[in-house]
Structure formats: structure tokens, C-alpha cells
PDB file of C-alpha atoms in Angstrom:
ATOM      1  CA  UNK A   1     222.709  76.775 171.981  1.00 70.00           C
ATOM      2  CA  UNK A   2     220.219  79.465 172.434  1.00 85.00           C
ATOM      3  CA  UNK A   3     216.738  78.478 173.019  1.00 91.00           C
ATOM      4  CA  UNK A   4     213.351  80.415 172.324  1.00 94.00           C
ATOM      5  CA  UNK A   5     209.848  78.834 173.380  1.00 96.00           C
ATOM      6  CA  UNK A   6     206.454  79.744 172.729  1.00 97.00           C
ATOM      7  CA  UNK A   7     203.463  78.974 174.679  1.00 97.00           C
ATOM      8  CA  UNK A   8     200.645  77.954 173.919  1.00 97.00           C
ATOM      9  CA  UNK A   9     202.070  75.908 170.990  1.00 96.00           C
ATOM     10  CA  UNK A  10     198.347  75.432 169.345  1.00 96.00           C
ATOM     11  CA  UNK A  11     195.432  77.822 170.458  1.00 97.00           C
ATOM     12  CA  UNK A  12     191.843  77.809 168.897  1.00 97.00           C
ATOM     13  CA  UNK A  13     189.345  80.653 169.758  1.00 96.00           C
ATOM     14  CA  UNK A  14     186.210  82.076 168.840  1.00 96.00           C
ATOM     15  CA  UNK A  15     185.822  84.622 167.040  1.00 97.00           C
ATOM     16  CA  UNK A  16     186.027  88.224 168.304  1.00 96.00           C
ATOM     17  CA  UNK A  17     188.041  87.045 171.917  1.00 96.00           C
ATOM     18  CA  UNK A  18     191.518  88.004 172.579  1.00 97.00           C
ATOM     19  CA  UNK A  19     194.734  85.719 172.366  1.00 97.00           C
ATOM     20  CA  UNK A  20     197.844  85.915 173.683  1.00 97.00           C
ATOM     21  CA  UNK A  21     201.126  84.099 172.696  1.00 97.00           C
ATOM     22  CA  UNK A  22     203.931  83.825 174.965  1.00 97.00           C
ATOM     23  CA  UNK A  23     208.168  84.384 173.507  1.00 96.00           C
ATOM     24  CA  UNK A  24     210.989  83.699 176.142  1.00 95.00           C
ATOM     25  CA  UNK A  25     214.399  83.405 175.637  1.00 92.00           C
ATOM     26  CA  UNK A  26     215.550  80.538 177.802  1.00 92.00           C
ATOM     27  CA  UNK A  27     219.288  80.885 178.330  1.00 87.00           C
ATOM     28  CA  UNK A  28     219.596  84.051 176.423  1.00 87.00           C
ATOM     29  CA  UNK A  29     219.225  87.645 177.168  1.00 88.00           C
ATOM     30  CA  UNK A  30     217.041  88.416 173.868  1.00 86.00           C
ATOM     31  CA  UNK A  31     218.045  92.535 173.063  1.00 83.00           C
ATOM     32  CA  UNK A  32     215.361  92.503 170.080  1.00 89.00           C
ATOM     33  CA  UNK A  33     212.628  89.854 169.476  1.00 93.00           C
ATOM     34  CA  UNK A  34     210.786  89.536 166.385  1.00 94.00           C
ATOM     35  CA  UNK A  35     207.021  88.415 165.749  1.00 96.00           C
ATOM     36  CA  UNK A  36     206.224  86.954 162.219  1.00 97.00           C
ATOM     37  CA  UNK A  37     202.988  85.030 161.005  1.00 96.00           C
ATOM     38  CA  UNK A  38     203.482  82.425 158.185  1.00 94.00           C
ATOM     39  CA  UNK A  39     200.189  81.420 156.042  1.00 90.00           C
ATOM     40  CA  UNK A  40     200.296  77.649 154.717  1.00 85.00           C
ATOM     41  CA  UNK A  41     203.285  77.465 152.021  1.00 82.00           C
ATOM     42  CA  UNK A  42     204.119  80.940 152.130  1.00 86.00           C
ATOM     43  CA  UNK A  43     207.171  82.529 153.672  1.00 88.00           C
ATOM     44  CA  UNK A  44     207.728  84.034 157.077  1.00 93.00           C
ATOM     45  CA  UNK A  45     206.310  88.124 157.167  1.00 94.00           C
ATOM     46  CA  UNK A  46     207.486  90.186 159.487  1.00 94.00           C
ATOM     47  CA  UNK A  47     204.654  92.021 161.377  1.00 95.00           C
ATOM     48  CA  UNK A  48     206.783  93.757 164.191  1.00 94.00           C
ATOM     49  CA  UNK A  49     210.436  94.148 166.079  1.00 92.00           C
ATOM     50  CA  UNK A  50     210.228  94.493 169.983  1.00 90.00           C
ATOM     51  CA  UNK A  51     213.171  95.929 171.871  1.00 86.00           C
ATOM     52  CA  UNK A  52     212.864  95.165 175.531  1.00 81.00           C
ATOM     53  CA  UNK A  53     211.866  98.274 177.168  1.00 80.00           C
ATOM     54  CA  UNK A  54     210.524 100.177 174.105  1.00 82.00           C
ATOM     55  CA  UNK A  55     207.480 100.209 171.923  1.00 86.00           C
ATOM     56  CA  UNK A  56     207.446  97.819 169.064  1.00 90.00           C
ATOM     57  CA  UNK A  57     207.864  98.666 165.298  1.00 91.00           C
ATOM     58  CA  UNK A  58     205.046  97.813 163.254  1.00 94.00           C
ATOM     59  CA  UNK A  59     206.051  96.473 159.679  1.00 92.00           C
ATOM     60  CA  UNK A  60     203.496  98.602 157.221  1.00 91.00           C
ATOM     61  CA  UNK A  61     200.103  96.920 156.537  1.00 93.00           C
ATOM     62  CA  UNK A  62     199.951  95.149 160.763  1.00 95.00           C
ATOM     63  CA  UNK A  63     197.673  97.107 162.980  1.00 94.00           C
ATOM     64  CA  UNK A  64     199.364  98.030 166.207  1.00 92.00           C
ATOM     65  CA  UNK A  65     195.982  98.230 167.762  1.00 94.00           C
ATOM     66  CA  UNK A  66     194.996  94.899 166.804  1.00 96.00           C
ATOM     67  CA  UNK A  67     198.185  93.156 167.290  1.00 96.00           C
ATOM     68  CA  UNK A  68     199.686  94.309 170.743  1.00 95.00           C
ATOM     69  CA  UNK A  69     203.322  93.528 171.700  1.00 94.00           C
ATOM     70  CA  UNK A  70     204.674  93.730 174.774  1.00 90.00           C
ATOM     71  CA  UNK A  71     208.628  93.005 175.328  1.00 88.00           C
ATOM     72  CA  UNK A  72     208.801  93.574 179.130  1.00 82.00           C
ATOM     73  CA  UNK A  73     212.016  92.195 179.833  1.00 88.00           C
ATOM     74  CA  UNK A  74     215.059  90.611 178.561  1.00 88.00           C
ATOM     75  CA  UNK A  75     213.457  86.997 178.019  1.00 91.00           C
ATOM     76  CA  UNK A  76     209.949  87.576 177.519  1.00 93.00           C
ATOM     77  CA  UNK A  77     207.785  89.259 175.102  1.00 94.00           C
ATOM     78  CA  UNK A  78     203.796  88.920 174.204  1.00 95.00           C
ATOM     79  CA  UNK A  79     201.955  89.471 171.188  1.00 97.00           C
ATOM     80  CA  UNK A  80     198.083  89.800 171.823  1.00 97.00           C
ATOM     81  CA  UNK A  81     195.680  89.233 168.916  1.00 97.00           C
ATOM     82  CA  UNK A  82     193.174  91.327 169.769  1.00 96.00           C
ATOM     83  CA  UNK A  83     189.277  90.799 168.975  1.00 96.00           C
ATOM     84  CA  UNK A  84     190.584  88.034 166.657  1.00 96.00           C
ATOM     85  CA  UNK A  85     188.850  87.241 163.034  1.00 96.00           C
ATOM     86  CA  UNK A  86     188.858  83.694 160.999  1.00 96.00           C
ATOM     87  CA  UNK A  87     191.150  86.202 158.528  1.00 95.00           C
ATOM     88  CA  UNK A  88     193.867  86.271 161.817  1.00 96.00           C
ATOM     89  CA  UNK A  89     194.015  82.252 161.596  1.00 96.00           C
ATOM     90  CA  UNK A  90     198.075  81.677 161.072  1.00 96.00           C
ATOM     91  CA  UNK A  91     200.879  80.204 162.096  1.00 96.00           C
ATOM     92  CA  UNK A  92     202.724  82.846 164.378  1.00 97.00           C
ATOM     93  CA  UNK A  93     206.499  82.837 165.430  1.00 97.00           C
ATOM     94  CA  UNK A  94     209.044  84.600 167.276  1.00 97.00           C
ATOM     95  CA  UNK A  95     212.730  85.143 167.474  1.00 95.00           C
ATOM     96  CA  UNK A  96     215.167  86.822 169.024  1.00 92.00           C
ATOM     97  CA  UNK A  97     218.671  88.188 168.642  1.00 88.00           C
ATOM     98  CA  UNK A  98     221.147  88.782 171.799  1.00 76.00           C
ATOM     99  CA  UNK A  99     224.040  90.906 172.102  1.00 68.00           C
ATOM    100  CA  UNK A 100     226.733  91.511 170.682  1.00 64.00           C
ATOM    101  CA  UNK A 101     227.629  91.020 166.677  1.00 58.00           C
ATOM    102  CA  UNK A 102     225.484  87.610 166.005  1.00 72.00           C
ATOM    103  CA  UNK A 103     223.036  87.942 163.553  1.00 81.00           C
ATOM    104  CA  UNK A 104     221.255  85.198 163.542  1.00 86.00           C
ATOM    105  CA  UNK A 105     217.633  84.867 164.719  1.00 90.00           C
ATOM    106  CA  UNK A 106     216.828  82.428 167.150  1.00 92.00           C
ATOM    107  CA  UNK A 107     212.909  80.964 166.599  1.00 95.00           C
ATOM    108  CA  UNK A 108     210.389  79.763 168.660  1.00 96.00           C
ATOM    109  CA  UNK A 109     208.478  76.592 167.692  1.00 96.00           C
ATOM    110  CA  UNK A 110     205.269  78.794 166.342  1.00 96.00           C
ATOM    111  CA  UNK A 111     201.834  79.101 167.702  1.00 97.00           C
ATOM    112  CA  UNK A 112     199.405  77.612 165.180  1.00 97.00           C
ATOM    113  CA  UNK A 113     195.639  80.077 165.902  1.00 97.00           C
ATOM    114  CA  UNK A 114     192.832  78.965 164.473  1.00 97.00           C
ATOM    115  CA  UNK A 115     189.875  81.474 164.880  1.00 97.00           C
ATOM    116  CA  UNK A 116     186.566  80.112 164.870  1.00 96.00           C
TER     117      UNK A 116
ATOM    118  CA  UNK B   1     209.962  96.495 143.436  1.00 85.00           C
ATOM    119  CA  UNK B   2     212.156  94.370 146.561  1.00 86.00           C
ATOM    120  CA  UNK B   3     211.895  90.877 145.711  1.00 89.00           C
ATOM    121  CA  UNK B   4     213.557  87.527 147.056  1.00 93.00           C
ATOM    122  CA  UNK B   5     213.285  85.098 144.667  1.00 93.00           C
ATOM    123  CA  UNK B   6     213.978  81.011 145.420  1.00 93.00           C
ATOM    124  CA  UNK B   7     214.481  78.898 142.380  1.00 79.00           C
ATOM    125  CA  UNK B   8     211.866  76.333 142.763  1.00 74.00           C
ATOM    126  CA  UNK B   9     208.943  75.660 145.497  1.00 78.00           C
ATOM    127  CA  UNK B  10     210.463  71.910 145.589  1.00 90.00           C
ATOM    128  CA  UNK B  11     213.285  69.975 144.589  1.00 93.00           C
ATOM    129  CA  UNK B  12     213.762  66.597 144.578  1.00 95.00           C
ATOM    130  CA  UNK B  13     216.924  64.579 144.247  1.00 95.00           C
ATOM    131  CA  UNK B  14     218.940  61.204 144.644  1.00 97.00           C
ATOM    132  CA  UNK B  15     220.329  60.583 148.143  1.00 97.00           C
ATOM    133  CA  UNK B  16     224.165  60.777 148.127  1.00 97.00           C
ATOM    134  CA  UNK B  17     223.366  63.660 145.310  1.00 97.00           C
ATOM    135  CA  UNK B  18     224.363  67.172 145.824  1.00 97.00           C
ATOM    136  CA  UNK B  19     221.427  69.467 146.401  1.00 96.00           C
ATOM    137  CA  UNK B  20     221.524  72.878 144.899  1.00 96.00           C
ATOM    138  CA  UNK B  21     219.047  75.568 145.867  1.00 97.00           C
ATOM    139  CA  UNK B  22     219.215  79.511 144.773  1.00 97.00           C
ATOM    140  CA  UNK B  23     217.805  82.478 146.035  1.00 96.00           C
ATOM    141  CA  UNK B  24     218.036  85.874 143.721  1.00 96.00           C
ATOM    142  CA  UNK B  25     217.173  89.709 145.497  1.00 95.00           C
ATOM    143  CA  UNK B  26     216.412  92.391 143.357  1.00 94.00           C
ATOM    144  CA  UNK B  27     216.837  96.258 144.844  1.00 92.00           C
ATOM    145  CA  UNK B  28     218.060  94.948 148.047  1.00 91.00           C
ATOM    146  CA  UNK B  29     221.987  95.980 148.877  1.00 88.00           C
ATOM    147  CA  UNK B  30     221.965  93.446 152.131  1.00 88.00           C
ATOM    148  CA  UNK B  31     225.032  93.149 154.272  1.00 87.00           C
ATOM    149  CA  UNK B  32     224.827  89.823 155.219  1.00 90.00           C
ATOM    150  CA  UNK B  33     222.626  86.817 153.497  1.00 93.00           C
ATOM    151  CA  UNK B  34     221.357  83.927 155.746  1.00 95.00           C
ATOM    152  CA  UNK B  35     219.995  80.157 155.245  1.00 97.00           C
ATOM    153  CA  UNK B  36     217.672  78.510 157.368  1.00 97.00           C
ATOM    154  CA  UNK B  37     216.215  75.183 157.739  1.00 97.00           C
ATOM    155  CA  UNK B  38     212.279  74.768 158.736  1.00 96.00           C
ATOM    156  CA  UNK B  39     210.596  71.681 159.133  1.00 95.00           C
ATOM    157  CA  UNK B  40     206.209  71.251 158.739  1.00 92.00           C
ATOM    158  CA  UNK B  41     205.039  73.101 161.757  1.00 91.00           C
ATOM    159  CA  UNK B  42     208.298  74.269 163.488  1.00 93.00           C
ATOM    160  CA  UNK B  43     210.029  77.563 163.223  1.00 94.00           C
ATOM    161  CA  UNK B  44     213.342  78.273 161.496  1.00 95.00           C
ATOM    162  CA  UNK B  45     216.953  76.804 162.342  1.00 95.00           C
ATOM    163  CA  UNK B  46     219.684  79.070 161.433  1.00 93.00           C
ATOM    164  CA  UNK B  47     222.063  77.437 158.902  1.00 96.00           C
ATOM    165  CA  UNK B  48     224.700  79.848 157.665  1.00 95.00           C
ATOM    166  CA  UNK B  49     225.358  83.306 157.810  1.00 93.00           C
ATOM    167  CA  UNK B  50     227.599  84.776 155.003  1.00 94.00           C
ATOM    168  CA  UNK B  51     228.562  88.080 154.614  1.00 92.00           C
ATOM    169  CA  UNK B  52     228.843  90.755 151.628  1.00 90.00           C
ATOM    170  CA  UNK B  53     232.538  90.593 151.341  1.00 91.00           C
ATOM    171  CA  UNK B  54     232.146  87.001 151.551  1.00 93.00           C
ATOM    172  CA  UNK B  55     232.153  84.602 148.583  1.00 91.00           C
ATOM    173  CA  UNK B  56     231.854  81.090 150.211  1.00 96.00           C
ATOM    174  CA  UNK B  57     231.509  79.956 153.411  1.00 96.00           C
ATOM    175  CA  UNK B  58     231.183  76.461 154.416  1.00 96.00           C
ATOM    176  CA  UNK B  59     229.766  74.260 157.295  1.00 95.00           C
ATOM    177  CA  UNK B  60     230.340  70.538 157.376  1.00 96.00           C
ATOM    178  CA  UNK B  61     227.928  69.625 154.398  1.00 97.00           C
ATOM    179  CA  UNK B  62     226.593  72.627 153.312  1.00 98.00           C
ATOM    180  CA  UNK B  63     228.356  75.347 151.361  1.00 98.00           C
ATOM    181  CA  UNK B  64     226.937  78.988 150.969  1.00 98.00           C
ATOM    182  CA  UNK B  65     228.119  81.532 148.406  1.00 97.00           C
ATOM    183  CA  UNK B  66     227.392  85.098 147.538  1.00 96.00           C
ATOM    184  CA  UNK B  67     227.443  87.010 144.841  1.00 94.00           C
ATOM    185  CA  UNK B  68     226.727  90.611 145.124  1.00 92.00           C
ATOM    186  CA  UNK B  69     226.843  91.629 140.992  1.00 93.00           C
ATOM    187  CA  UNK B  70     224.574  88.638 140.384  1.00 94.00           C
ATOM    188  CA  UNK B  71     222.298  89.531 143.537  1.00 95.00           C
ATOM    189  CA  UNK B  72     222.835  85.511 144.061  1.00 96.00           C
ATOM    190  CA  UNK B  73     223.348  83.083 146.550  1.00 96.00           C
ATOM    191  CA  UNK B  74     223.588  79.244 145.941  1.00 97.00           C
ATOM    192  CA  UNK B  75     223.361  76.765 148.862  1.00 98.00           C
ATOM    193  CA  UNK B  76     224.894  73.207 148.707  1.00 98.00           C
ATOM    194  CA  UNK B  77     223.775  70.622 150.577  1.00 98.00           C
ATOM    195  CA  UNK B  78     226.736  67.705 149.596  1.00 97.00           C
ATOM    196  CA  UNK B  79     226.340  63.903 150.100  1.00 97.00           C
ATOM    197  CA  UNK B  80     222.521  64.544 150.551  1.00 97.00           C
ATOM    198  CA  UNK B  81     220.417  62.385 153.145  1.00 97.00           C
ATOM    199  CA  UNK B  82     216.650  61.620 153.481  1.00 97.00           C
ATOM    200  CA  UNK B  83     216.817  63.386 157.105  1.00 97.00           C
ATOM    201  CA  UNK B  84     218.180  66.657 154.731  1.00 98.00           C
ATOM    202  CA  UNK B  85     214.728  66.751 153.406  1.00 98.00           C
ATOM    203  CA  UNK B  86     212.768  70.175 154.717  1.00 97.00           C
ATOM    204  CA  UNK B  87     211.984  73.539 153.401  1.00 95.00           C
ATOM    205  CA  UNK B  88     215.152  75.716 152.968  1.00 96.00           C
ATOM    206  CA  UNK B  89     214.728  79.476 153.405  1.00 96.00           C
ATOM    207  CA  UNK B  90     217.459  82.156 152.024  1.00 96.00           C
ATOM    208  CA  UNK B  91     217.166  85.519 154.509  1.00 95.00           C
ATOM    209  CA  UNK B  92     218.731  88.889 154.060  1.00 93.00           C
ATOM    210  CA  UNK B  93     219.134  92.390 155.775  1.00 87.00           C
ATOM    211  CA  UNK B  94     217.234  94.546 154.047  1.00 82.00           C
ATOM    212  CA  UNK B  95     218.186  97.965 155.608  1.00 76.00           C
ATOM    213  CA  UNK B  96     222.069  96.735 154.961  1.00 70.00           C
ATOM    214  CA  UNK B  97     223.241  95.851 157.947  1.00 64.00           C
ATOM    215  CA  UNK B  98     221.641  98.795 160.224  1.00 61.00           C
ATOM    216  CA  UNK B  99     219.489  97.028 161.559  1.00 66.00           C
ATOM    217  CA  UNK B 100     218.744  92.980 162.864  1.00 78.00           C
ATOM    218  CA  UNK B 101     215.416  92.122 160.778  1.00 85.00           C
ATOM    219  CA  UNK B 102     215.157  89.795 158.096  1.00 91.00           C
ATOM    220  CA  UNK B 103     213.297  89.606 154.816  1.00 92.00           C
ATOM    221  CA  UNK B 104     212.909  85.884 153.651  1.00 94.00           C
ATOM    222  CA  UNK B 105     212.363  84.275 150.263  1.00 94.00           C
ATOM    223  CA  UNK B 106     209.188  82.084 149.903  1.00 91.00           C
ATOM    224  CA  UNK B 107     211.160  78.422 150.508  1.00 94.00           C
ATOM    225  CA  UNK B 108     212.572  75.555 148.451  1.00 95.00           C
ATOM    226  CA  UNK B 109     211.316  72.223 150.142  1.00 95.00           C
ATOM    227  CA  UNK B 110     213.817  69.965 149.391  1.00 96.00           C
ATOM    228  CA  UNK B 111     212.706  66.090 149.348  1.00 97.00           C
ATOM    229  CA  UNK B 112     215.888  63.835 148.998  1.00 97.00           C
ATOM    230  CA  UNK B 113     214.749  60.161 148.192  1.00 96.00           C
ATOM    231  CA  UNK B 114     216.234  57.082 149.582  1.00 92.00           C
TER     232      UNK B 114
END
């Protein structure tokens, strides 16, 4: 089946330094990838869809400036936590969707960031 | 306001028990409703997709159906085992269907005791 990884898988970081998470689509060209961040038993929030080749859409309430995506190709996209905050601490995910009429979102395994 | 609404933050039942877990949406028309399975510290496994014209669909031991006058959908877990145990999350569209990105409800974690 399709498979999306994430790397690093754990990151911590002081505060006010810059982190970057890592989304590839194995064996899967991934048309639109998604980046969510899930806060200890809450649900999954959206914070931004990347479509290869295009600029990202920001869900209302992230800060494009502070969280930069970056879906340069058909397997790979980035999201940067820029000058990172204890408040920024989360569990992040992606997923991804390929082509053609499937729905369903393919995750990563998450990227737990703990900012010091 | 848009809200997606599970029925309980946990359930807990008899193995070899049917597990029953709801998820209500309020102002959303969605095209398509999805379930998906996420285990402490791992991201989301895609269950079952079922669509608006839909009522049931079914996969092995879990059932899905949809209701779209009740703004309901019930998900059956049948002949429940310990490994079933996890948080269940109900998904929808909420631009109906014109675009790929999913709103999700808050979770049911489902414990199913030996």
C-alpha cells in the first residue's frame, strides 16, 4: 500500500532555532500533501495543504511566516518551524493524497517537537 | 458553528462484543465521510471511506453507515479483539467534495478487554 515517512521522527530544540520536518511519499506520487499538528488528546488540525509545485494554503489562525512549507516535488515536502517557541511543542503529521479519485489520506508516523 | 462531534472520549467493552462508536456534524454538507484508526504516537490508518449516497459500507469486521438527515455516522467494529483497541477518528470533506482536506472529530479510544 502507499507509504508516507517522516524524518526526524522525535526532534527537541531550543528555543528560538529553526526545525525542519521531512514528508515523502515512498511508492506514491503524492499530488497534495497535508501538514497537521495534534496536541495531547486532541484531534488532528489542519494547519496547511501543499500542492507540489505551488504555494501552500494556510488554514486561518497558522502563520505562513512562521510555519514554512515547501512541496518541491512529487514525493517530498518540508514544513519548517521557524524561530520555534515552547507554545510550538506538538505532535506534527503529514499526508498525502495521489491521483486519481482516492480520497483517502495517507499519514506519516508524526514528528513529536519539543521546544525547550 | 461547524462541529464534529464523537460520542464518547473512550469506550470500553467485552472482547467478542460489538463496538459501536458515532460521530455527529453539524453545518457541514460533506460528500464523503471517513474512519481512521490511530494508535499512541503514530499517525492515522485509513479505515473506510463511505460516500453521501451511501448508507452502509462494510469491510471484513467493521461496518460504516451514513446518514445525511441525521448528520450521523455509526462505525461497527464486530467480534471485537484486544488488538482492536486504539483511538478511532470519524473525518469528513468539509468543502463537499471540491476539494481533498479533511476535518476530523476529536477521537473515541476504544479499549476492548480480554
Amino acid at each position: 500500500g502507499a507509504v508516507v515517512s517522516q524524518h526526524p521522527s522525535w526532534v527537541i530544540c531550543k528555543s528560538g532555532t529553526s526545525v525542519k520536518i521531512e514528508c515523502r511519499s515512498l511508492d506514491f506520487q503524492a499530488t497534495t500533501m497535508f501538514w497537521y499538528r495534534q496536541f495531547p488528546k486532541q484531534s488532528l488540525m489542519l494547519m496547511a495543504t501543499s500542492n507540489e509545485g505551488s504555494k501552500a494554503t494556510y488554514e486561518q489562525g497558522v502563520e505562513k511566516d512562521k510555519f514554512l512549507i515547501n512541496h518541491a516535488s512529487l514525493t517530498l515536502s518540508t514544513l519548517t518551524v521557524t524561530s520555534a517557541h515552547p507554545e510550538d511543542s506538538s505532535f506534527y503529521i503529514c499526508s498525502a493524497t495521489g491521483e486519481g479519485s482516492s480520497y483517502e489520506q495517507f499519514f506519516g508516523p508524526g514528528t513529536r517537537l519539543t521546544v525547550l | 458553528s461547524q462541529k464534529i462531534e464523537q460520542n464518547s472520549e473512550a469506550l470500553n467493552i467485552q472482547e467478542g462484543k460489538t463496538a459501536t462508536l458515532t460521530c455527529n456534524y453539524t453545518n457541514y454538507s460533506p460528500a464523503y465521510l471517513q474512519w481512521y484508526r490511530q494508535d499512541p504516537g503514530r499517525g492515522p490508518v485509513f479505515l473506510l471511506l463511505i460516500r453521501e449516497n451511501e448508507k452502509e459500507k462494510r469491510k471484513e469486521r467493521l461496518k460504516v453507515t451514513f446518514d445525511t438527515t441525521l448528520k450521523q455516522s455509526l462505525f461497527h467494529i464486530t467480534a471485537s479483539q484486544p488488538a482492536d483497541s486504539a483511538t478511532y477518528l470519524c473525518a469528513l470533506d468539509p468543502r463537499g467534495g471540491s476539494a481533498r482536506q479533511l476535518t476530523f472529530g476529536s477521537g473515541t479510544q476504544l479499549t476492548v478487554l480480554p
